mmCIF file of C-alpha atoms in Angstrom:
data_model
loop_
_atom_site.group_PDB
_atom_site.id
_atom_site.type_symbol
_atom_site.label_atom_id
_atom_site.label_comp_id
_atom_site.label_asym_id
_atom_site.label_seq_id
_atom_site.Cartn_x
_atom_site.Cartn_y
_atom_site.Cartn_z
ATOM 1 C CA MET A 1486 -0.104 -0.302 -0.014
ATOM 2 C CA GLU A 1487 1.419 3.573 -0.812
ATOM 3 C CA TYR A 1488 0.462 5.596 1.947
ATOM 4 C CA GLN A 1489 2.410 5.391 5.040
ATOM 5 C CA LEU A 1490 1.278 7.818 8.035
ATOM 6 C CA THR A 1491 4.201 10.236 9.394
ATOM 7 C CA SER A 1492 5.025 11.517 12.755
ATOM 8 C CA LYS A 1493 2.687 14.525 12.430
ATOM 9 C CA HIS A 1494 0.188 12.541 11.022
ATOM 10 C CA GLU A 1495 0.226 10.483 14.306
ATOM 11 C CA GLU A 1496 0.519 13.477 16.731
ATOM 12 C CA LEU A 1497 -2.601 15.165 15.450
ATOM 13 C CA ARG A 1498 -4.960 12.011 15.693
ATOM 14 C CA GLU A 1499 -3.236 11.926 19.317
ATOM 15 C CA LYS A 1500 -4.544 15.217 20.153
ATOM 16 C CA VAL A 1501 -7.727 14.269 18.610
ATOM 17 C CA ARG A 1502 -8.500 11.301 20.060
ATOM 18 C CA ARG A 1503 -7.500 13.036 23.656
ATOM 19 C CA PHE A 1504 -9.957 16.019 22.786
ATOM 20 C CA ALA A 1505 -12.661 13.401 22.049
ATOM 21 C CA GLU A 1506 -12.256 11.315 24.996
ATOM 22 C CA GLU A 1507 -11.694 14.166 27.367
ATOM 23 C CA ARG A 1508 -13.702 17.109 25.925
ATOM 24 C CA VAL A 1509 -16.264 15.840 23.644
ATOM 25 C CA ARG A 1510 -17.727 12.356 25.699
ATOM 26 C CA PRO A 1511 -18.635 13.809 28.608
ATOM 27 C CA LEU A 1512 -21.110 16.206 26.870
ATOM 28 C CA ALA A 1513 -21.992 13.606 23.979
ATOM 29 C CA VAL A 1514 -24.966 12.391 25.509
ATOM 30 C CA GLN A 1515 -26.623 16.017 26.924
ATOM 31 C CA LEU A 1516 -25.899 17.964 23.616
ATOM 32 C CA ASP A 1517 -27.409 14.675 21.683
ATOM 33 C CA GLU A 1518 -30.627 14.649 23.957
ATOM 34 C CA GLU A 1519 -30.714 18.296 24.130
ATOM 35 C CA GLU A 1520 -30.192 18.888 20.273
ATOM 36 C CA GLN A 1521 -27.896 21.368 21.207
ATOM 37 C CA PHE A 1522 -25.104 23.039 18.469
ATOM 38 C CA SER A 1523 -21.985 23.501 21.149
ATOM 39 C CA GLU A 1524 -20.373 26.785 20.311
ATOM 40 C CA GLU A 1525 -17.900 25.736 23.278
ATOM 41 C CA LEU A 1526 -16.427 22.524 21.354
ATOM 42 C CA THR A 1527 -16.708 24.396 17.430
ATOM 43 C CA LYS A 1528 -14.322 27.057 19.012
ATOM 44 C CA GLU A 1529 -12.057 24.347 20.944
ATOM 45 C CA MET A 1530 -11.503 22.395 17.833
ATOM 46 C CA GLY A 1531 -10.861 26.200 16.137
ATOM 47 C CA ARG A 1532 -7.981 26.420 18.606
ATOM 48 C CA LEU A 1533 -6.602 22.773 18.261
ATOM 49 C CA GLY A 1534 -6.191 23.786 14.557
ATOM 50 C CA LEU A 1535 -8.548 21.010 13.270
ATOM 51 C CA PHE A 1536 -10.158 24.285 10.923
ATOM 52 C CA GLY A 1537 -8.430 25.007 7.556
ATOM 53 C CA ILE A 1538 -6.068 21.873 7.907
ATOM 54 C CA VAL A 1539 -5.004 21.531 4.181
ATOM 55 C CA VAL A 1540 -4.747 25.442 3.756
ATOM 56 C CA PRO A 1541 -1.647 26.663 4.172
ATOM 57 C CA ARG A 1542 -0.419 29.042 7.125
ATOM 58 C CA GLU A 1543 -0.419 32.501 4.880
ATOM 59 C CA TYR A 1544 -4.035 32.566 5.110
ATOM 60 C CA GLY A 1545 -4.657 31.196 8.462
ATOM 61 C CA GLY A 1546 -4.542 27.117 8.123
ATOM 62 C CA GLN A 1547 -2.575 24.478 9.206
ATOM 63 C CA GLY A 1548 -0.163 23.416 5.877
ATOM 64 C CA LEU A 1549 -1.339 19.844 6.254
ATOM 65 C CA ASP A 1550 -2.260 17.319 3.622
ATOM 66 C CA TYR A 1551 -5.666 15.335 3.441
ATOM 67 C CA MET A 1552 -4.385 12.575 5.431
ATOM 68 C CA ALA A 1553 -4.291 14.969 8.263
ATOM 69 C CA LEU A 1554 -8.146 15.652 7.800
ATOM 70 C CA VAL A 1555 -9.708 12.171 7.481
ATOM 71 C CA LEU A 1556 -7.361 11.076 10.471
ATOM 72 C CA ALA A 1557 -9.156 13.938 12.358
ATOM 73 C CA VAL A 1558 -12.768 12.926 11.742
ATOM 74 C CA GLU A 1559 -11.996 9.385 11.963
ATOM 75 C CA GLU A 1560 -11.137 10.044 15.264
ATOM 76 C CA LEU A 1561 -13.887 12.565 16.447
ATOM 77 C CA SER A 1562 -16.239 9.845 14.686
ATOM 78 C CA LYS A 1563 -15.237 7.190 17.538
ATOM 79 C CA VAL A 1564 -16.979 9.338 20.174
ATOM 80 C CA ASP A 1565 -19.517 11.692 18.694
ATOM 81 C CA SER A 1566 -20.964 11.527 14.529
ATOM 82 C CA SER A 1567 -22.345 15.375 15.528
ATOM 83 C CA GLN A 1568 -19.136 16.668 16.281
ATOM 84 C CA ALA A 1569 -17.382 15.094 13.547
ATOM 85 C CA GLY A 1570 -20.515 16.286 11.314
ATOM 86 C CA THR A 1571 -19.339 19.823 12.007
ATOM 87 C CA LEU A 1572 -15.041 19.301 11.738
ATOM 88 C CA ALA A 1573 -16.055 17.643 8.303
ATOM 89 C CA ALA A 1574 -18.339 19.586 6.548
ATOM 90 C CA HIS A 1575 -16.781 22.825 7.432
ATOM 91 C CA ASN A 1576 -13.831 21.838 6.288
ATOM 92 C CA CYS A 1577 -14.281 20.235 2.788
ATOM 93 C CA LEU A 1578 -17.075 22.238 1.937
ATOM 94 C CA GLY A 1579 -16.645 25.668 4.211
ATOM 95 C CA VAL A 1580 -13.495 26.283 3.560
ATOM 96 C CA ASN A 1581 -12.508 24.173 1.127
ATOM 97 C CA PRO A 1582 -13.368 25.570 -1.534
ATOM 98 C CA ILE A 1583 -13.133 28.722 -1.034
ATOM 99 C CA TYR A 1584 -9.152 28.024 -0.432
ATOM 100 C CA TYR A 1585 -9.279 26.014 -3.982
ATOM 101 C CA TYR A 1586 -11.381 28.209 -5.958
ATOM 102 C CA GLY A 1587 -11.261 31.920 -4.343
ATOM 103 C CA THR A 1588 -9.388 34.770 -5.511
ATOM 104 C CA GLU A 1589 -6.800 35.989 -4.250
ATOM 105 C CA GLU A 1590 -8.801 38.917 -2.488
ATOM 106 C CA GLN A 1591 -11.443 36.280 -1.340
ATOM 107 C CA ARG A 1592 -9.025 34.026 0.286
ATOM 108 C CA ARG A 1593 -7.558 36.963 2.526
ATOM 109 C CA LYS A 1594 -10.926 38.065 3.149
ATOM 110 C CA TYR A 1595 -12.691 35.071 4.762
ATOM 111 C CA LEU A 1596 -9.910 32.008 5.032
ATOM 112 C CA PRO A 1597 -7.995 33.217 8.055
ATOM 113 C CA MET A 1598 -11.360 33.542 10.587
ATOM 114 C CA LEU A 1599 -12.668 30.537 9.352
ATOM 115 C CA CYS A 1600 -9.394 28.269 9.604
ATOM 116 C CA SER A 1601 -9.433 30.008 13.163
ATOM 117 C CA GLY A 1602 -12.322 28.414 14.173
ATOM 118 C CA GLU A 1603 -13.941 32.104 14.800
ATOM 119 C CA LYS A 1604 -16.333 31.690 12.186
ATOM 120 C CA LEU A 1605 -17.811 29.074 10.280
ATOM 121 C CA TRP A 1606 -19.132 28.479 6.706
ATOM 122 C CA ALA A 1607 -20.939 26.655 5.111
ATOM 123 C CA PHE A 1608 -22.003 25.214 1.116
ATOM 124 C CA GLY A 1609 -25.668 25.749 -0.184
ATOM 125 C CA LEU A 1610 -25.756 22.710 -2.542
ATOM 126 C CA THR A 1611 -29.586 20.559 -1.771
ATOM 127 C CA GLU A 1612 -33.011 22.197 -2.599
ATOM 128 C CA PRO A 1613 -36.741 20.777 -1.399
ATOM 129 C CA ASN A 1614 -36.878 19.636 -5.754
ATOM 130 C CA ALA A 1615 -32.681 19.241 -6.082
ATOM 131 C CA GLY A 1616 -31.319 16.794 -4.137
ATOM 132 C CA SER A 1617 -29.597 13.956 -6.112
ATOM 133 C CA ASP A 1618 -30.454 15.729 -9.257
ATOM 134 C CA ALA A 1619 -28.045 18.733 -7.682
ATOM 135 C CA LEU A 1620 -27.712 20.002 -11.282
ATOM 136 C CA GLY A 1621 -31.447 21.152 -11.055
ATOM 137 C CA ALA A 1622 -31.269 23.764 -8.989
ATOM 138 C CA GLU A 1623 -34.060 26.040 -8.731
ATOM 139 C CA THR A 1624 -32.418 28.651 -6.644
ATOM 140 C CA THR A 1625 -31.236 31.965 -9.215
ATOM 141 C CA ALA A 1626 -28.944 34.476 -9.175
ATOM 142 C CA VAL A 1627 -29.711 37.451 -11.593
ATOM 143 C CA LEU A 1628 -26.591 40.134 -12.417
ATOM 144 C CA ASP A 1629 -27.665 43.577 -12.646
ATOM 145 C CA ASN A 1630 -25.858 46.691 -11.972
ATOM 146 C CA SER A 1631 -22.902 44.865 -10.816
ATOM 147 C CA GLU A 1632 -24.827 42.647 -8.109
ATOM 148 C CA TRP A 1633 -26.588 39.331 -8.108
ATOM 149 C CA ILE A 1634 -29.951 39.430 -6.789
ATOM 150 C CA ILE A 1635 -30.746 35.902 -5.203
ATOM 151 C CA ASN A 1636 -34.325 34.389 -4.555
ATOM 152 C CA GLY A 1637 -34.408 30.771 -3.579
ATOM 153 C CA HIS A 1638 -34.733 28.184 -1.324
ATOM 154 C CA LYS A 1639 -31.665 25.654 0.342
ATOM 155 C CA ILE A 1640 -32.411 23.255 2.815
ATOM 156 C CA PHE A 1641 -30.518 20.160 5.067
ATOM 157 C CA ILE A 1642 -27.662 22.151 4.955
ATOM 158 C CA SER A 1643 -24.835 22.255 7.061
ATOM 159 C CA ASN A 1644 -23.528 25.198 9.475
ATOM 160 C CA ALA A 1645 -25.611 27.850 8.332
ATOM 161 C CA THR A 1646 -27.934 28.710 11.230
ATOM 162 C CA ASN A 1647 -26.106 28.668 14.209
ATOM 163 C CA PRO A 1648 -24.242 32.015 15.900
ATOM 164 C CA MET A 1649 -20.835 31.013 14.530
ATOM 165 C CA SER A 1650 -22.403 30.991 10.975
ATOM 166 C CA ALA A 1651 -20.670 33.687 9.037
ATOM 167 C CA GLY A 1652 -22.035 32.707 5.461
ATOM 168 C CA ILE A 1653 -22.650 30.721 3.021
ATOM 169 C CA THR A 1654 -21.035 29.610 -1.099
ATOM 170 C CA LEU A 1655 -24.317 29.366 -3.075
ATOM 171 C CA LEU A 1656 -25.257 27.029 -5.993
ATOM 172 C CA ALA A 1657 -27.418 29.098 -7.968
ATOM 173 C CA ARG A 1658 -29.068 29.511 -11.912
ATOM 174 C CA THR A 1659 -27.120 32.710 -13.369
ATOM 175 C CA GLY A 1660 -28.592 31.945 -16.755
ATOM 176 C CA GLU A 1661 -29.007 29.611 -19.791
ATOM 177 C CA THR A 1662 -26.591 28.478 -22.692
ATOM 178 C CA ASN A 1663 -27.983 26.396 -25.339
ATOM 179 C CA GLY A 1664 -30.952 25.883 -23.480
ATOM 180 C CA ARG A 1665 -28.626 24.037 -20.839
ATOM 181 C CA ARG A 1666 -28.448 26.023 -17.103
ATOM 182 C CA GLU A 1667 -26.371 27.802 -16.405
ATOM 183 C CA LEU A 1668 -25.009 27.077 -12.611
ATOM 184 C CA SER A 1669 -22.293 29.044 -10.702
ATOM 185 C CA ALA A 1670 -21.466 29.402 -7.320
ATOM 186 C CA ILE A 1671 -21.378 32.709 -5.041
ATOM 187 C CA LEU A 1672 -20.605 33.706 -1.778
ATOM 188 C CA ILE A 1673 -23.135 34.848 0.648
ATOM 189 C CA PRO A 1674 -22.296 36.972 3.439
ATOM 190 C CA ARG A 1675 -24.719 36.240 6.656
ATOM 191 C CA GLU A 1676 -25.128 39.681 7.168
ATOM 192 C CA THR A 1677 -26.905 40.008 3.804
ATOM 193 C CA GLY A 1678 -30.118 39.213 5.886
ATOM 194 C CA TYR A 1679 -31.580 36.253 4.121
ATOM 195 C CA ALA A 1680 -33.781 33.772 6.585
ATOM 196 C CA THR A 1681 -32.685 31.155 8.329
ATOM 197 C CA GLU A 1682 -34.908 27.956 10.103
ATOM 198 C CA ARG A 1683 -32.604 25.261 12.257
ATOM 199 C CA ILE A 1684 -33.903 21.749 11.739
ATOM 200 C CA VAL A 1685 -34.519 20.037 14.526
ATOM 201 C CA LYS A 1686 -36.163 16.221 15.805
ATOM 202 C CA LYS A 1687 -33.526 14.783 13.774
ATOM 203 C CA LEU A 1688 -32.733 10.972 14.218
ATOM 204 C CA MET A 1689 -28.734 11.786 13.715
ATOM 205 C CA TRP A 1690 -26.366 14.484 13.946
ATOM 206 C CA ARG A 1691 -28.252 15.606 16.931
ATOM 207 C CA ALA A 1692 -26.214 18.390 18.196
ATOM 208 C CA SER A 1693 -24.608 19.389 14.511
ATOM 209 C CA ASP A 1694 -26.474 22.298 12.867
ATOM 210 C CA THR A 1695 -28.770 21.555 9.804
ATOM 211 C CA GLY A 1696 -30.865 24.079 8.227
ATOM 212 C CA LYS A 1697 -33.315 25.590 5.501
ATOM 213 C CA LEU A 1698 -32.210 29.024 4.163
ATOM 214 C CA ILE A 1699 -34.735 31.477 2.015
ATOM 215 C CA PHE A 1700 -33.387 33.876 -0.031
ATOM 216 C CA LYS A 1701 -35.955 36.958 -1.098
ATOM 217 C CA GLY A 1702 -34.108 39.347 -3.285
ATOM 218 C CA THR A 1703 -30.785 38.600 -1.372
ATOM 219 C CA LYS A 1704 -27.986 41.263 -3.040
ATOM 220 C CA VAL A 1705 -24.026 40.781 -3.122
ATOM 221 C CA PRO A 1706 -21.472 42.501 -5.286
ATOM 222 C CA GLU A 1707 -20.183 40.688 -8.521
ATOM 223 C CA LEU A 1708 -17.145 39.819 -7.464
ATOM 224 C CA ASN A 1709 -18.777 37.336 -5.236
ATOM 225 C CA LEU A 1710 -19.052 35.358 -7.746
ATOM 226 C CA LEU A 1711 -16.416 31.649 -6.684
ATOM 227 C CA GLY A 1712 -14.521 30.773 -9.356
ATOM 228 C CA VAL A 1713 -15.922 30.761 -12.763
ATOM 229 C CA ARG A 1714 -19.371 31.268 -14.179
ATOM 230 C CA GLY A 1715 -21.416 28.687 -15.526
ATOM 231 C CA LYS A 1716 -18.682 26.231 -13.961
ATOM 232 C CA GLY A 1717 -20.552 25.661 -10.579
ATOM 233 C CA GLY A 1718 -21.721 22.306 -11.351
ATOM 234 C CA ARG A 1719 -17.524 21.381 -11.856
ATOM 235 C CA LEU A 1720 -16.869 22.951 -8.778
ATOM 236 C CA MET A 1721 -19.876 21.347 -6.897
ATOM 237 C CA LEU A 1722 -18.783 17.509 -8.198
ATOM 238 C CA GLU A 1723 -15.070 18.404 -7.565
ATOM 239 C CA THR A 1724 -16.191 19.802 -3.770
ATOM 240 C CA LEU A 1725 -18.188 16.775 -3.277
ATOM 241 C CA ASP A 1726 -15.380 14.306 -4.256
ATOM 242 C CA ALA A 1727 -13.453 15.772 -1.786
ATOM 243 C CA GLY A 1728 -16.319 15.836 0.801
ATOM 244 C CA ARG A 1729 -16.814 11.760 0.076
ATOM 245 C CA LEU A 1730 -13.761 11.103 1.679
ATOM 246 C CA SER A 1731 -14.629 12.767 4.869
ATOM 247 C CA ILE A 1732 -17.825 11.236 4.822
ATOM 248 C CA ALA A 1733 -16.450 8.029 4.634
ATOM 249 C CA ALA A 1734 -13.693 8.758 7.458
ATOM 250 C CA MET A 1735 -16.757 9.557 9.516
ATOM 251 C CA GLY A 1736 -18.250 6.116 8.675
ATOM 252 C CA LEU A 1737 -15.048 4.323 9.449
ATOM 253 C CA GLY A 1738 -14.143 6.062 12.528
ATOM 254 C CA LEU A 1739 -17.882 5.143 13.752
ATOM 255 C CA ALA A 1740 -17.533 1.618 13.069
ATOM 256 C CA GLU A 1741 -14.304 1.770 15.013
ATOM 257 C CA GLY A 1742 -16.233 3.521 17.973
ATOM 258 C CA ALA A 1743 -18.883 0.316 17.716
ATOM 259 C CA TYR A 1744 -16.532 -1.584 17.526
ATOM 260 C CA GLU A 1745 -14.320 -0.919 20.207
ATOM 261 C CA GLU A 1746 -17.606 -0.630 22.608
ATOM 262 C CA SER A 1747 -18.580 -3.876 22.187
ATOM 263 C CA LEU A 1748 -15.648 -6.086 22.761
ATOM 264 C CA ALA A 1749 -15.244 -3.748 25.528
ATOM 265 C CA TYR A 1750 -18.498 -5.011 26.501
ATOM 266 C CA ALA A 1751 -18.457 -8.507 25.499
ATOM 267 C CA ASN A 1752 -15.505 -9.135 28.087
ATOM 268 C CA THR A 1753 -17.275 -7.718 31.142
ATOM 269 C CA ARG A 1754 -20.205 -9.172 29.895
ATOM 270 C CA HIS A 1755 -21.308 -12.384 31.466
ATOM 271 C CA GLN A 1756 -23.976 -15.102 30.517
ATOM 272 C CA PHE A 1757 -23.315 -18.888 31.671
ATOM 273 C CA GLY A 1758 -21.088 -18.244 34.337
ATOM 274 C CA LYS A 1759 -18.492 -16.755 30.996
ATOM 275 C CA PRO A 1760 -17.870 -13.837 28.983
ATOM 276 C CA ILE A 1761 -19.637 -13.361 26.186
ATOM 277 C CA SER A 1762 -17.299 -13.290 23.763
ATOM 278 C CA SER A 1763 -16.367 -16.634 24.400
ATOM 279 C CA PHE A 1764 -19.319 -17.689 22.768
ATOM 280 C CA GLN A 1765 -18.376 -18.654 18.982
ATOM 281 C CA SER A 1766 -21.816 -15.881 17.971
ATOM 282 C CA ILE A 1767 -20.395 -13.018 19.862
ATOM 283 C CA SER A 1768 -16.850 -13.318 18.944
ATOM 284 C CA PHE A 1769 -17.608 -13.974 15.169
ATOM 285 C CA LYS A 1770 -19.558 -11.129 14.694
ATOM 286 C CA LEU A 1771 -16.466 -9.091 16.165
ATOM 287 C CA ALA A 1772 -14.141 -11.057 14.253
ATOM 288 C CA GLN A 1773 -16.321 -9.720 11.398
ATOM 289 C CA MET A 1774 -15.991 -6.448 12.343
ATOM 290 C CA ALA A 1775 -12.397 -6.417 13.161
ATOM 291 C CA THR A 1776 -12.036 -7.385 9.262
ATOM 292 C CA ARG A 1777 -14.281 -5.454 7.940
ATOM 293 C CA ILE A 1778 -13.260 -2.595 9.729
ATOM 294 C CA GLU A 1779 -9.315 -3.251 8.070
ATOM 295 C CA ALA A 1780 -10.600 -3.534 4.737
ATOM 296 C CA ALA A 1781 -12.192 -0.490 4.949
ATOM 297 C CA ARG A 1782 -9.240 1.480 5.975
ATOM 298 C CA GLN A 1783 -7.125 0.045 3.482
ATOM 299 C CA LEU A 1784 -10.115 1.525 0.920
ATOM 300 C CA LEU A 1785 -10.317 4.799 2.116
ATOM 301 C CA TYR A 1786 -6.498 6.134 3.288
ATOM 302 C CA HIS A 1787 -5.860 4.741 -0.713
ATOM 303 C CA ALA A 1788 -8.265 6.944 -1.974
ATOM 304 C CA VAL A 1789 -6.867 9.810 -0.002
ATOM 305 C CA TRP A 1790 -3.444 8.825 -1.303
ATOM 306 C CA LEU A 1791 -4.277 9.506 -4.424
ATOM 307 C CA LYS A 1792 -5.767 12.768 -3.527
ATOM 308 C CA ASP A 1793 -2.675 13.625 -1.661
ATOM 309 C CA ASN A 1794 -0.395 12.880 -4.449
ATOM 310 C CA GLY A 1795 -2.456 14.737 -7.468
ATOM 311 C CA LYS A 1796 -3.928 11.273 -9.143
ATOM 312 C CA PRO A 1797 -7.162 10.763 -10.311
ATOM 313 C CA TYR A 1798 -9.369 9.647 -7.267
ATOM 314 C CA ALA A 1799 -13.481 10.071 -7.696
ATOM 315 C CA LYS A 1800 -13.809 6.704 -8.534
ATOM 316 C CA GLU A 1801 -11.778 5.327 -5.480
ATOM 317 C CA ALA A 1802 -13.416 8.378 -3.087
ATOM 318 C CA ALA A 1803 -16.523 6.756 -4.076
ATOM 319 C CA MET A 1804 -16.199 3.511 -3.781
ATOM 320 C CA ALA A 1805 -14.655 4.578 0.074
ATOM 321 C CA LYS A 1806 -17.612 6.785 1.071
ATOM 322 C CA LEU A 1807 -19.950 3.401 -0.350
ATOM 323 C CA PHE A 1808 -17.779 0.141 1.184
ATOM 324 C CA CYS A 1809 -17.484 2.868 4.966
ATOM 325 C CA SER A 1810 -20.859 3.955 5.270
ATOM 326 C CA GLU A 1811 -21.999 -0.363 4.311
ATOM 327 C CA VAL A 1812 -19.307 -1.034 7.075
ATOM 328 C CA ALA A 1813 -20.514 1.633 9.617
ATOM 329 C CA THR A 1814 -24.156 0.257 9.306
ATOM 330 C CA GLU A 1815 -22.687 -3.080 10.428
ATOM 331 C CA ALA A 1816 -20.714 -2.531 13.091
ATOM 332 C CA ALA A 1817 -23.577 -0.747 14.681
ATOM 333 C CA THR A 1818 -26.006 -3.176 13.785
ATOM 334 C CA GLU A 1819 -24.023 -5.619 15.578
ATOM 335 C CA GLY A 1820 -22.308 -3.798 18.214
ATOM 336 C CA SER A 1821 -26.269 -3.094 19.442
ATOM 337 C CA GLN A 1822 -26.991 -6.866 19.301
ATOM 338 C CA ILE A 1823 -24.054 -7.701 21.361
ATOM 339 C CA HIS A 1824 -25.313 -5.017 23.732
ATOM 340 C CA GLY A 1825 -28.560 -7.176 23.874
ATOM 341 C CA ALA A 1826 -31.287 -4.859 25.207
ATOM 342 C CA TYR A 1827 -28.701 -2.116 26.819
ATOM 343 C CA GLY A 1828 -27.870 -1.206 23.432
ATOM 344 C CA LEU A 1829 -31.465 0.168 22.723
ATOM 345 C CA ILE A 1830 -30.982 2.515 25.621
ATOM 346 C CA LYS A 1831 -30.623 6.460 24.570
ATOM 347 C CA GLY A 1832 -27.630 8.138 26.570
ATOM 348 C CA THR A 1833 -25.520 4.608 25.032
ATOM 349 C CA LEU A 1834 -23.028 5.217 22.387
ATOM 350 C CA VAL A 1835 -24.135 2.559 21.227
ATOM 351 C CA GLU A 1836 -27.422 3.420 20.608
ATOM 352 C CA ARG A 1837 -26.065 6.906 19.381
ATOM 353 C CA HIS A 1838 -24.171 5.069 16.480
ATOM 354 C CA PHE A 1839 -26.747 2.881 15.186
ATOM 355 C CA ARG A 1840 -28.970 5.983 14.561
ATOM 356 C CA ASP A 1841 -25.747 8.483 13.420
ATOM 357 C CA GLN A 1842 -24.900 5.834 10.830
ATOM 358 C CA ARG A 1843 -28.418 6.358 8.448
ATOM 359 C CA ILE A 1844 -27.135 9.415 6.908
ATOM 360 C CA LEU A 1845 -23.553 8.710 5.572
ATOM 361 C CA HIS A 1846 -25.891 6.432 3.170
ATOM 362 C CA VAL A 1847 -27.577 10.072 1.964
ATOM 363 C CA GLY A 1848 -24.662 12.952 2.586
ATOM 364 C CA GLU A 1849 -22.240 13.605 -0.189
ATOM 365 C CA GLY A 1850 -24.181 11.433 -2.427
ATOM 366 C CA THR A 1851 -26.838 8.355 -1.758
ATOM 367 C CA SER A 1852 -25.758 4.915 -1.725
ATOM 368 C CA GLU A 1853 -27.927 4.752 -4.926
ATOM 369 C CA ILE A 1854 -25.960 7.593 -7.009
ATOM 370 C CA LEU A 1855 -21.979 5.875 -5.868
ATOM 371 C CA LYS A 1856 -23.060 2.768 -7.232
ATOM 372 C CA MET A 1857 -23.468 5.329 -10.411
ATOM 373 C CA VAL A 1858 -20.729 6.906 -10.543
ATOM 374 C CA ILE A 1859 -18.442 4.098 -9.810
ATOM 375 C CA ALA A 1860 -20.876 2.294 -12.728
ATOM 376 C CA ARG A 1861 -19.369 5.271 -14.813
ATOM 377 C CA GLN A 1862 -16.048 5.311 -14.076
ATOM 378 C CA ILE A 1863 -15.404 1.239 -14.716
ATOM 379 C CA GLY A 1864 -17.162 1.653 -18.024
ATOM 380 C CA CYS A 1865 -20.469 0.853 -17.805
ATOM 381 C CA LYS A 1866 -22.633 2.487 -20.907
ATOM 382 C CA LEU A 1867 -25.429 4.090 -18.584
#
């Protein structure tokens, strides 16, 4: 295998592991129960240098590679997917598009505050009528007197409604070319006054911020265009390719957390005078979990290595995200079974893992869409 973790990678992994165990774990149950987004934990992640991980230091980032970001998300997901979701969304969907596609002026204006954790940034893709068909976006941006006038709705947007949210990168229709919709990405600061509504009563990621956004005549300068006009669809797809690596990392971390919790429980829970891990039915579940987790890790780390070395990785990212989400579901399900009735009680880690794994089959491309992506990459004539 090509990848090799460096001492910096291991130091970062250990730093995030300590943070997850010492700061996140004691609060996770309460935050989940109360559906509370934690500004305190988010700012602590910023102080730890977990935002802007791949952004150069000249813009306030850490100047590390994508493997470092994936490791941070993985470790945090072992304990709490809500905090991992905040971290992944802000880095992959908030910070990185501005760094990769922004002008020098846009980078210097936005990145320092976003890399420090002082503020968060969102990515506005999904709409009530545009989910898997992301290119069917109905939100419009009309250029008038050097200003974009935006009208439309976005939904299921991460990091968009909390007090730390500073704005959003919006995918909008900016015209038509040869009868086809022209899509562009536009930076919309929060102070422009668009309406937000937090989505509550979620099954999963209950301590993360997910919201609806409404734009009615929202105006921003023409210079807020991110990248090239009419290339928003490509920008979006490339952003999702990278984002899939972070969602795969969430799946891997969740699976590892469920496995570790279940192994510890099986070694201490006694039935018929012996630990339940001594029974073949339980030990085989744990052996299968460990094997599938290792396979998921190798697939994900290989995909990340490809990205970090400038090689094509879209197929491998889709594969990693698809497989890691499946492994997370298996680990959470079998972990719940190993815990028996205790695995069905709210407030336990394994029960939260069981709920949180569901989003992994939806976010950054549903499992069905990913299979289409992979099919095209391997030469199927769809």
